Structure formats: C-alpha cells, structure tokens
Amino acid sequence: MNGMLKVKMASNVVPLRAPAPVEPQPTIPARATRYPDLRYMGSKSRLLPWIFETLNTIDFDSVLDPFSGTGCVGYLFKSMDRRIVASDFMNFSSLVARATIANNKVHLDGKAIRQLIDGTPPAHNFIEKNFNGVFYKQEDLKFLDRVSGNIRQLQDPYEQALAFAALFRSCLKRQPRGVFTISGDLSHYDDGRRDLRLSIEEHFLEQIEVYNAAVFDNGRKNRALRSDIFQLPNERVDLVYLDPPYVPRSDDNCYTKRYHFLEGLSCYWQGLPIDENTKVKKIAKRYTPFSYRREAVEAFDRMFARFSRSKIALSYSSNGFPDLQQLVELMGKHKKTVAVFEKPHRYHFGTHNNVQRASVTEYLIVGQ
C-alpha cells in the first residue's frame, strides 16, 4: 500500500530549511555568439563567454575598445546594450567596426547590391596589375578592382563599411591560410574546402547576407574610429577594454605583415606604396610601441595612466612581454585594486591540416 509515512517530530527538533533556489547565472547574449568573426591572429572570439562572465560583474554603461581588431569583443559589448567607442589603427579593422558596431540600422538592399556587382569595367586595374601571380586567380583580381570602384560609388558610409566588411571576410576565406605572407601556387593547401572552391565574388554575395544579418540597434549611439591609442580624443567612459599587440617572438606576428592586402584594399592603396622588393607586395609597417621589447613597458605605463579615471580590463596571454607580474605592478600604480582572472586557452590559427596551435593561459587583468 503506497502512502506517505507520517512522523511526529519532537517539539525541540528544528526542521531543515529547504535550500535557497540558486539564481541562474547570466549567459552571454546569443547575438554576440553569431558575430561574423574574421580569421585573425589573436582573435578573442572563442573567449567571448569567459570575457562576458568576467566583465558582466563590473558596473559600466560605456566602454572604449581601442584595439578593436575583428570587432567581436566590441560587438559583445553592443549586445550587452552598452555604449561603445571602437577604434583601431588599422583602417580595415575600423571599417569592420563601423559596419557592425557603429551601424545600428543600415543594410545593403537590392539596389545597393546591384550597384556593387555591376559589371562595367573598372576605371583602374591596380589590383590585377600588381597582384597577378601573387594572390588569387585573375578573375578574382578583376572582380576586386571592379567592386572596389563600385563600393566608392555608394553614398552612405555605413553601406560602404558593410560592403568592405563583406569583401574582407571573402578575401580571408579565399586565401588558404587566411594570411597574406604566402603567395604563388598554393595548391598544396587545397584540402577540398568549400571556401577555396568559391570565387571571391560568390563569397562576397554570401557575406553581404551575413553582415546584413549582423546589423542591429542596441538603442545607443556607438562610434567607430581609426586612431592610434595615444591620439584618441579624450572622452570619459566607464570601462576601457585593452587588447594590445604583444611583443612578437618573431617578425611574423606583425599584423600589417599578415594583413597588408586587406589594409591596402580598404583604401585602394592610396597613400600606401607597395614594396616592390617583396614577393607578396607588402606595405610599410605601422609603428606601435607595443611591438618592441625596449618600448613596451613604458607604453603600458602610459596607457594605464591615460585611462586612470576609467575602470580598465586588459586582455593578455602568458606568452606576452611584459610578464603578468610586471603588468599587475604597472596597473597598480594607477588603480586602487587589481584583480587577475585566468583561463587556459589554445589558439588555433590556420585551417589546413597542420594548423598551428598555441597553448597559453589567457588573463583578464581588471583595475578599479
């Protein structure tokens, strides 16, 4: 006979209190996980849930992201309904931020897309002339010359930025290793991936849809700038998220060296002379003190001093210079409290079978 066993409790027995319900932890906004991230050295896309979990405990309404890179962290902040100022010293990165972070409403409609893929021969053939036999097939180079001119015919700066973002991602997908340090016959990297079978124009049409879907309005006036961190206009924000370049172990860690083609494409190489003595037609590196061991410590100190009135969150890796202890001491000169959060991480760079993997400990160093 089934039933409930009734037990008479003594008067001095205190019944156990039911455990308090555990409050569900906030999770990363779903929109942030759908960002069209670029294949980019040091991208934080796989760390976004951890970054959200860590920084969501901090009280801030406005945020500056002065090393925006792919834009994925800035887009995370936008998805958290914060007001964002995104900036980068690379022009192509600033255009991506304009398309996805500053842009709240503009999409590429049918009229704009038809204008972009218009087949009228271009007025200039700079790309075909200079990069034939270096990157891509000739039909891709012809398309890049044509679409570069067509983008500049668009009147809306957000439409232009969306088109550029779609074009940059198309170029990275079509380039076997996603970098522009290798050239010529790259057939040995062809592992049958769909990305390598599509033309850049086919990629471009797909990526327009991807970036259109990424546009949303978070109700804030977000901005995207192109600037060196030490030349940014002074604007008070609650939080500054810093993800500077690391002193490279080798020259191959240079962003300009890896992505010079995208940087040139972003302005059709206006003011960016090509080094004809290089096989891949590089452009001159942009100076940053964070790339030099003899200057990095002083640069971090200057940076922390510059943003001493704001809360600071520094993304860093265990393979960087200066080391963690020195950075904590430097930040401690300008902030009352410094907390370190860490997470084991493995960077995957490249898509071929011998993909490079670097195991590091990733840090978020938070000063308040």
GROMACS .gro file of C-alpha atoms in nm:
model
  368
    1MET     CA    1   0.000   0.000   0.000
    2ASN     CA    2   0.154   0.320  -0.117
    3GLY     CA    3   0.130   0.626   0.103
    4MET     CA    4   0.328   0.896   0.280
    5LEU     CA    5   0.499   0.797   0.604
    6LYS     CA    6   0.391   1.036   0.876
    7VAL     CA    7   0.646   1.103   1.151
    8LYS     CA    8   0.563   1.300   1.462
    9MET     CA    9   0.857   1.532   1.529
   10ALA     CA   10   0.968   1.619   1.881
   11SER     CA   11   0.899   1.976   1.978
   12ASN     CA   12   1.270   2.060   2.003
   13VAL     CA   13   1.363   1.942   1.655
   14VAL     CA   14   1.408   2.221   1.402
   15PRO     CA   15   1.315   2.108   1.054
   16LEU     CA   16   1.584   2.152   0.791
   17ARG     CA   17   1.532   2.461   0.580
   18ALA     CA   18   1.486   2.395   0.214
   19PRO     CA   19   1.793   2.511   0.021
   20ALA     CA   20   1.754   2.854  -0.128
   21PRO     CA   21   1.698   2.840  -0.501
   22VAL     CA   22   2.017   2.905  -0.694
   23GLU     CA   23   1.986   3.213  -0.909
   24PRO     CA   24   2.064   3.133  -1.271
   25GLN     CA   25   2.387   3.291  -1.388
   26PRO     CA   26   2.350   3.534  -1.677
   27THR     CA   27   2.468   3.390  -2.004
   28ILE     CA   28   2.631   3.559  -2.299
   29PRO     CA   29   2.376   3.724  -2.530
   30ALA     CA   30   2.303   3.484  -2.814
   31ARG     CA   31   2.351   3.759  -3.069
   32ALA     CA   32   2.715   3.803  -2.965
   33THR     CA   33   2.793   3.438  -3.045
   34ARG     CA   34   2.666   3.482  -3.402
   35TYR     CA   35   2.910   3.759  -3.492
   36PRO     CA   36   3.076   3.705  -3.834
   37ASP     CA   37   3.425   3.687  -3.692
   38LEU     CA   38   3.730   3.715  -3.913
   39ARG     CA   39   4.017   3.466  -3.925
   40TYR     CA   40   4.256   3.693  -3.739
   41MET     CA   41   4.565   3.646  -3.528
   42GLY     CA   42   4.478   3.666  -3.159
   43SER     CA   43   4.101   3.684  -3.212
   44LYS     CA   44   3.909   3.657  -2.886
   45SER     CA   45   3.600   3.500  -3.045
   46ARG     CA   46   3.638   3.168  -2.862
   47LEU     CA   47   3.690   3.352  -2.533
   48LEU     CA   48   3.375   3.563  -2.554
   49PRO     CA   49   3.170   3.360  -2.299
   50TRP     CA   50   3.454   3.391  -2.045
   51ILE     CA   51   3.503   3.762  -2.115
   52PHE     CA   52   3.129   3.816  -2.071
   53GLU     CA   53   3.116   3.615  -1.748
   54THR     CA   54   3.409   3.811  -1.604
   55LEU     CA   55   3.321   4.164  -1.712
   56ASN     CA   56   2.947   4.131  -1.655
   57THR     CA   57   3.019   4.157  -1.281
   58ILE     CA   58   3.156   4.511  -1.332
   59ASP     CA   59   2.927   4.813  -1.325
   60PHE     CA   60   2.974   5.004  -1.652
   61ASP     CA   61   2.748   5.165  -1.908
   62SER     CA   62   3.001   5.297  -2.162
   63VAL     CA   63   3.313   5.127  -2.293
   64LEU     CA   64   3.611   5.208  -2.513
   65ASP     CA   65   3.768   4.930  -2.721
   66PRO     CA   66   4.078   5.097  -2.874
   67PHE     CA   67   4.230   4.778  -3.020
   68SER     CA   68   3.908   4.655  -3.180
   69GLY     CA   69   4.066   4.413  -3.431
   70THR     CA   70   3.793   4.184  -3.561
   71GLY     CA   71   3.529   4.372  -3.362
   72CYS     CA   72   3.398   4.063  -3.183
   73VAL     CA   73   3.452   4.197  -2.828
   74GLY     CA   74   3.307   4.537  -2.916
   75TYR     CA   75   3.008   4.357  -3.067
   76LEU     CA   76   2.974   4.163  -2.741
   77PHE     CA   77   2.953   4.492  -2.550
   78LYS     CA   78   2.698   4.620  -2.801
   79SER     CA   79   2.495   4.302  -2.745
   80MET     CA   80   2.510   4.382  -2.371
   81ASP     CA   81   2.339   4.716  -2.454
   82ARG     CA   82   2.644   4.924  -2.360
   83ARG     CA   83   2.751   5.237  -2.546
   84ILE     CA   84   3.065   5.155  -2.745
   85VAL     CA   85   3.351   5.356  -2.887
   86ALA     CA   86   3.558   5.117  -3.102
   87SER     CA   87   3.889   5.212  -3.259
   88ASP     CA   88   4.190   5.057  -3.428
   89PHE     CA   89   4.500   5.189  -3.602
   90MET     CA   90   4.434   4.956  -3.896
   91ASN     CA   91   4.190   5.108  -4.143
   92PHE     CA   92   4.026   4.780  -4.240
   93SER     CA   93   3.952   4.698  -3.874
   94SER     CA   94   3.793   5.039  -3.821
   95LEU     CA   95   3.569   4.980  -4.125
   96VAL     CA   96   3.452   4.647  -3.982
   97ALA     CA   97   3.368   4.822  -3.654
   98ARG     CA   98   3.176   5.091  -3.842
   99ALA     CA   99   2.972   4.823  -4.020
  100THR     CA  100   2.886   4.614  -3.714
  101ILE     CA  101   2.922   4.832  -3.403
  102ALA     CA  102   2.856   5.194  -3.504
  103ASN     CA  103   2.593   5.094  -3.760
  104ASN     CA  104   2.256   5.038  -3.595
  105LYS     CA  105   2.014   5.032  -3.888
  106VAL     CA  106   2.166   5.046  -4.237
  107HIS     CA  107   2.157   4.733  -4.456
  108LEU     CA  108   2.269   4.667  -4.811
  109ASP     CA  109   1.942   4.648  -5.003
  110GLY     CA  110   1.881   4.512  -5.351
  111LYS     CA  111   1.963   4.840  -5.522
  112ALA     CA  112   2.296   4.869  -5.340
  113ILE     CA  113   2.388   4.507  -5.414
  114ARG     CA  114   2.315   4.551  -5.784
  115GLN     CA  115   2.534   4.859  -5.782
  116LEU     CA  116   2.813   4.667  -5.611
  117ILE     CA  117   2.819   4.379  -5.860
  118ASP     CA  118   2.769   4.598  -6.169
  119GLY     CA  119   2.987   4.454  -6.443
  120THR     CA  120   3.103   4.779  -6.600
  121PRO     CA  121   3.482   4.757  -6.649
  122PRO     CA  122   3.662   4.946  -6.373
  123ALA     CA  123   3.845   5.273  -6.430
  124HIS     CA  124   4.156   5.127  -6.265
  125ASN     CA  125   4.318   4.783  -6.262
  126PHE     CA  126   4.573   4.837  -5.985
  127ILE     CA  127   4.500   4.504  -5.814
  128GLU     CA  128   4.513   4.291  -6.129
  129LYS     CA  129   4.830   4.464  -6.243
  130ASN     CA  130   5.017   4.432  -5.914
  131PHE     CA  131   4.891   4.105  -5.766
  132ASN     CA  132   4.861   3.875  -6.067
  133GLY     CA  133   5.055   3.561  -5.975
  134VAL     CA  134   5.076   3.674  -5.612
  135PHE     CA  135   4.726   3.622  -5.469
  136TYR     CA  136   4.410   3.471  -5.618
  137LYS     CA  137   4.302   3.390  -5.970
  138GLN     CA  138   4.287   3.656  -6.238
  139GLU     CA  139   3.905   3.658  -6.235
  140ASP     CA  140   3.917   3.732  -5.860
  141LEU     CA  141   4.160   4.019  -5.911
  142LYS     CA  142   3.943   4.168  -6.186
  143PHE     CA  143   3.644   4.148  -5.955
  144LEU     CA  144   3.835   4.317  -5.672
  145ASP     CA  145   3.928   4.609  -5.899
  146ARG     CA  146   3.568   4.640  -6.014
  147VAL     CA  147   3.399   4.610  -5.675
  148SER     CA  148   3.650   4.850  -5.516
  149GLY     CA  149   3.533   5.120  -5.754
  150ASN     CA  150   3.168   5.026  -5.706
  151ILE     CA  151   3.193   5.048  -5.326
  152ARG     CA  152   3.312   5.405  -5.356
  153GLN     CA  153   3.004   5.490  -5.559
  154LEU     CA  154   2.782   5.414  -5.261
  155GLN     CA  155   2.680   5.733  -5.083
  156ASP     CA  156   2.612   5.603  -4.733
  157PRO     CA  157   2.926   5.544  -4.520
  158TYR     CA  158   2.759   5.253  -4.341
  159GLU     CA  159   2.673   5.088  -4.673
  160GLN     CA  160   3.036   5.129  -4.777
  161ALA     CA  161   3.155   4.981  -4.448
  162LEU     CA  162   2.921   4.681  -4.479
  163ALA     CA  163   3.044   4.616  -4.832
  164PHE     CA  164   3.406   4.639  -4.721
  165ALA     CA  165   3.347   4.407  -4.425
  166ALA     CA  166   3.187   4.150  -4.658
  167LEU     CA  167   3.478   4.188  -4.900
  168PHE     CA  168   3.746   4.147  -4.631
  169ARG     CA  169   3.586   3.829  -4.499
  170SER     CA  170   3.555   3.697  -4.854
  171CYS     CA  171   3.924   3.757  -4.918
  172LEU     CA  172   4.023   3.582  -4.596
  173LYS     CA  173   3.806   3.282  -4.675
  174ARG     CA  174   3.950   3.255  -5.025
  175GLN     CA  175   4.312   3.280  -4.902
  176PRO     CA  176   4.419   2.926  -4.797
  177ARG     CA  177   4.577   3.018  -4.463
  178GLY     CA  178   4.392   3.342  -4.403
  179VAL     CA  179   4.712   3.548  -4.411
  180PHE     CA  180   4.898   3.732  -4.685
  181THR     CA  181   5.251   3.615  -4.611
  182ILE     CA  182   5.241   3.334  -4.868
  183SER     CA  183   5.186   3.366  -5.240
  184GLY     CA  184   5.209   3.194  -5.576
  185ASP     CA  185   5.099   2.833  -5.621
  186LEU     CA  186   4.917   2.740  -5.300
  187SER     CA  187   4.757   2.422  -5.434
  188HIS     CA  188   4.922   2.212  -5.162
  189TYR     CA  189   4.698   2.391  -4.910
  190ASP     CA  190   4.385   2.291  -5.101
  191ASP     CA  191   4.214   2.035  -4.880
  192GLY     CA  192   3.884   2.047  -5.066
  193ARG     CA  193   3.728   2.317  -4.850
  194ARG     CA  194   3.426   2.491  -5.000
  195ASP     CA  195   3.586   2.825  -4.918
  196LEU     CA  196   3.865   2.752  -5.165
  197ARG     CA  197   3.626   2.646  -5.441
  198LEU     CA  198   3.412   2.960  -5.441
  199SER     CA  199   3.523   3.272  -5.624
  200ILE     CA  200   3.563   3.593  -5.426
  201GLU     CA  201   3.250   3.728  -5.594
  202GLU     CA  202   3.049   3.424  -5.482
  203HIS     CA  203   3.184   3.466  -5.129
  204PHE     CA  204   3.104   3.837  -5.141
  205LEU     CA  205   2.736   3.782  -5.219
  206GLU     CA  206   2.711   3.533  -4.932
  207GLN     CA  207   2.892   3.762  -4.690
  208ILE     CA  208   2.664   4.055  -4.769
  209GLU     CA  209   2.378   3.847  -4.629
  210VAL     CA  210   2.588   3.753  -4.326
  211TYR     CA  211   2.674   4.113  -4.242
  212ASN     CA  212   2.322   4.237  -4.310
  213ALA     CA  213   2.204   3.985  -4.050
  214ALA     CA  214   2.460   4.118  -3.801
  215VAL     CA  215   2.316   4.472  -3.803
  216PHE     CA  216   2.102   4.559  -3.502
  217ASP     CA  217   2.011   4.862  -3.293
  218ASN     CA  218   2.102   4.847  -2.925
  219GLY     CA  219   1.948   5.189  -2.868
  220ARG     CA  220   2.286   5.355  -2.811
  221LYS     CA  221   2.495   5.597  -3.016
  222ASN     CA  222   2.801   5.383  -3.081
  223ARG     CA  223   3.104   5.507  -3.272
  224ALA     CA  224   3.390   5.359  -3.472
  225LEU     CA  225   3.718   5.547  -3.514
  226ARG     CA  226   4.053   5.494  -3.675
  227SER     CA  227   4.325   5.614  -3.441
  228ASP     CA  228   4.641   5.526  -3.254
  229ILE     CA  229   4.556   5.471  -2.889
  230PHE     CA  230   4.766   5.765  -2.773
  231GLN     CA  231   4.598   6.001  -3.019
  232LEU     CA  232   4.236   5.916  -2.936
  233PRO     CA  233   4.020   6.212  -2.835
  234ASN     CA  234   3.976   6.236  -2.459
  235GLU     CA  235   3.633   6.101  -2.375
  236ARG     CA  236   3.527   5.977  -2.035
  237VAL     CA  237   3.398   5.620  -2.040
  238ASP     CA  238   3.323   5.381  -1.756
  239LEU     CA  239   3.539   5.093  -1.883
  240VAL     CA  240   3.835   5.065  -2.119
  241TYR     CA  241   3.891   4.717  -2.265
  242LEU     CA  242   4.250   4.680  -2.383
  243ASP     CA  243   4.381   4.407  -2.613
  244PRO     CA  244   4.710   4.547  -2.747
  245PRO     CA  245   4.956   4.364  -2.970
  246TYR     CA  246   5.214   4.153  -2.789
  247VAL     CA  247   5.587   4.185  -2.837
  248PRO     CA  248   5.637   3.926  -3.112
  249ARG     CA  249   5.856   3.621  -3.079
  250SER     CA  250   5.917   3.656  -3.450
  251ASP     CA  251   5.854   3.921  -3.713
  252ASP     CA  252   5.570   3.704  -3.845
  253ASN     CA  253   5.348   3.823  -3.558
  254CYS     CA  254   5.315   4.166  -3.720
  255TYR     CA  255   4.954   4.250  -3.808
  256THR     CA  256   5.049   4.471  -4.102
  257LYS     CA  257   5.266   4.194  -4.242
  258ARG     CA  258   4.989   3.934  -4.216
  259TYR     CA  259   4.701   4.153  -4.336
  260HIS     CA  260   4.867   4.411  -4.562
  261PHE     CA  261   4.646   4.313  -4.855
  262LEU     CA  262   4.326   4.393  -4.662
  263GLU     CA  263   4.471   4.720  -4.537
  264GLY     CA  264   4.562   4.820  -4.891
  265LEU     CA  265   4.225   4.707  -5.024
  266SER     CA  266   4.047   4.923  -4.764
  267CYS     CA  267   4.179   5.240  -4.930
  268TYR     CA  268   4.278   5.103  -5.273
  269TRP     CA  269   4.642   5.153  -5.168
  270GLN     CA  270   4.600   5.533  -5.163
  271GLY     CA  271   4.897   5.662  -4.964
  272LEU     CA  272   5.026   5.306  -4.911
  273PRO     CA  273   5.311   5.244  -5.155
  274ILE     CA  274   5.389   4.882  -5.228
  275ASP     CA  275   5.736   4.747  -5.157
  276GLU     CA  276   5.821   4.600  -5.497
  277ASN     CA  277   6.117   4.416  -5.347
  278THR     CA  278   5.887   4.183  -5.154
  279LYS     CA  279   5.729   3.877  -5.309
  280VAL     CA  280   5.386   3.948  -5.157
  281LYS     CA  281   5.391   4.325  -5.232
  282LYS     CA  282   5.391   4.436  -4.871
  283ILE     CA  283   5.323   4.786  -4.742
  284ALA     CA  284   5.521   4.962  -4.470
  285LYS     CA  285   5.456   4.854  -4.113
  286ARG     CA  286   5.263   5.089  -3.890
  287TYR     CA  287   5.458   5.178  -3.580
  288THR     CA  288   5.332   5.071  -3.240
  289PRO     CA  289   5.549   5.076  -2.926
  290PHE     CA  290   5.381   4.757  -2.807
  291SER     CA  291   5.577   4.561  -3.069
  292TYR     CA  292   5.920   4.645  -2.929
  293ARG     CA  293   6.066   4.495  -2.612
  294ARG     CA  294   6.261   4.812  -2.532
  295GLU     CA  295   5.946   5.027  -2.551
  296ALA     CA  296   5.661   4.802  -2.437
  297VAL     CA  297   5.689   4.857  -2.060
  298GLU     CA  298   5.681   5.235  -2.094
  299ALA     CA  299   5.391   5.208  -2.342
  300PHE     CA  300   5.182   5.005  -2.097
  301ASP     CA  301   5.254   5.255  -1.821
  302ARG     CA  302   5.150   5.546  -2.043
  303MET     CA  303   4.837   5.361  -2.149
  304PHE     CA  304   4.728   5.283  -1.792
  305ALA     CA  305   4.796   5.645  -1.692
  306ARG     CA  306   4.591   5.774  -1.984
  307PHE     CA  307   4.284   5.577  -1.874
  308SER     CA  308   4.334   5.603  -1.498
  309ARG     CA  309   3.994   5.770  -1.450
  310SER     CA  310   3.815   5.467  -1.601
  311LYS     CA  311   3.796   5.105  -1.500
  312ILE     CA  312   4.045   4.902  -1.702
  313ALA     CA  313   4.024   4.545  -1.832
  314LEU     CA  314   4.340   4.422  -2.004
  315SER     CA  315   4.334   4.103  -2.212
  316TYR     CA  316   4.673   3.936  -2.210
  317SER     CA  317   4.841   3.600  -2.264
  318SER     CA  318   5.109   3.414  -2.073
  319ASN     CA  319   5.338   3.421  -2.379
  320GLY     CA  320   5.347   3.802  -2.390
  321PHE     CA  321   5.601   4.057  -2.274
  322PRO     CA  322   5.598   4.221  -2.018
  323ASP     CA  323   5.501   3.932  -1.793
  324LEU     CA  324   5.193   3.916  -1.572
  325GLN     CA  325   5.364   4.033  -1.252
  326GLN     CA  326   5.507   4.342  -1.418
  327LEU     CA  327   5.172   4.433  -1.572
  328VAL     CA  328   4.994   4.399  -1.237
  329GLU     CA  329   5.254   4.627  -1.079
  330LEU     CA  330   5.222   4.882  -1.360
  331MET     CA  331   4.842   4.886  -1.339
  332GLY     CA  332   4.864   4.909  -0.960
  333LYS     CA  333   5.038   5.246  -0.996
  334HIS     CA  334   4.716   5.388  -1.140
  335LYS     CA  335   4.434   5.177  -0.988
  336LYS     CA  336   4.342   5.108  -0.625
  337THR     CA  337   4.265   4.740  -0.680
  338VAL     CA  338   4.389   4.498  -0.944
  339ALA     CA  339   4.233   4.153  -0.993
  340VAL     CA  340   4.359   3.881  -1.225
  341PHE     CA  341   4.128   3.627  -1.389
  342GLU     CA  342   4.279   3.344  -1.588
  343LYS     CA  343   4.170   3.074  -1.828
  344PRO     CA  344   4.370   2.807  -2.013
  345HIS     CA  345   4.332   2.859  -2.383
  346ARG     CA  346   4.454   2.712  -2.708
  347TYR     CA  347   4.475   2.942  -3.007
  348HIS     CA  348   4.400   2.779  -3.342
  349PHE     CA  349   4.543   2.966  -3.634
  350GLY     CA  350   4.503   2.842  -3.989
  351THR     CA  351   4.264   2.588  -4.139
  352HIS     CA  352   4.490   2.339  -4.312
  353ASN     CA  353   4.579   2.001  -4.169
  354ASN     CA  354   4.894   2.127  -3.996
  355VAL     CA  355   4.708   2.406  -3.818
  356GLN     CA  356   4.922   2.589  -3.565
  357ARG     CA  357   4.811   2.557  -3.204
  358ALA     CA  358   4.950   2.760  -2.919
  359SER     CA  359   4.862   2.666  -2.561
  360VAL     CA  360   4.865   2.968  -2.330
  361THR     CA  361   4.698   3.099  -2.020
  362GLU     CA  362   4.471   3.388  -2.105
  363TYR     CA  363   4.440   3.667  -1.850
  364LEU     CA  364   4.191   3.943  -1.782
  365ILE     CA  365   4.362   4.197  -1.557
  366VAL     CA  366   4.098   4.427  -1.412
  367GLY     CA  367   4.183   4.753  -1.237
  368GLN     CA  368   3.927   4.961  -1.049
   0.00000   0.00000   0.00000
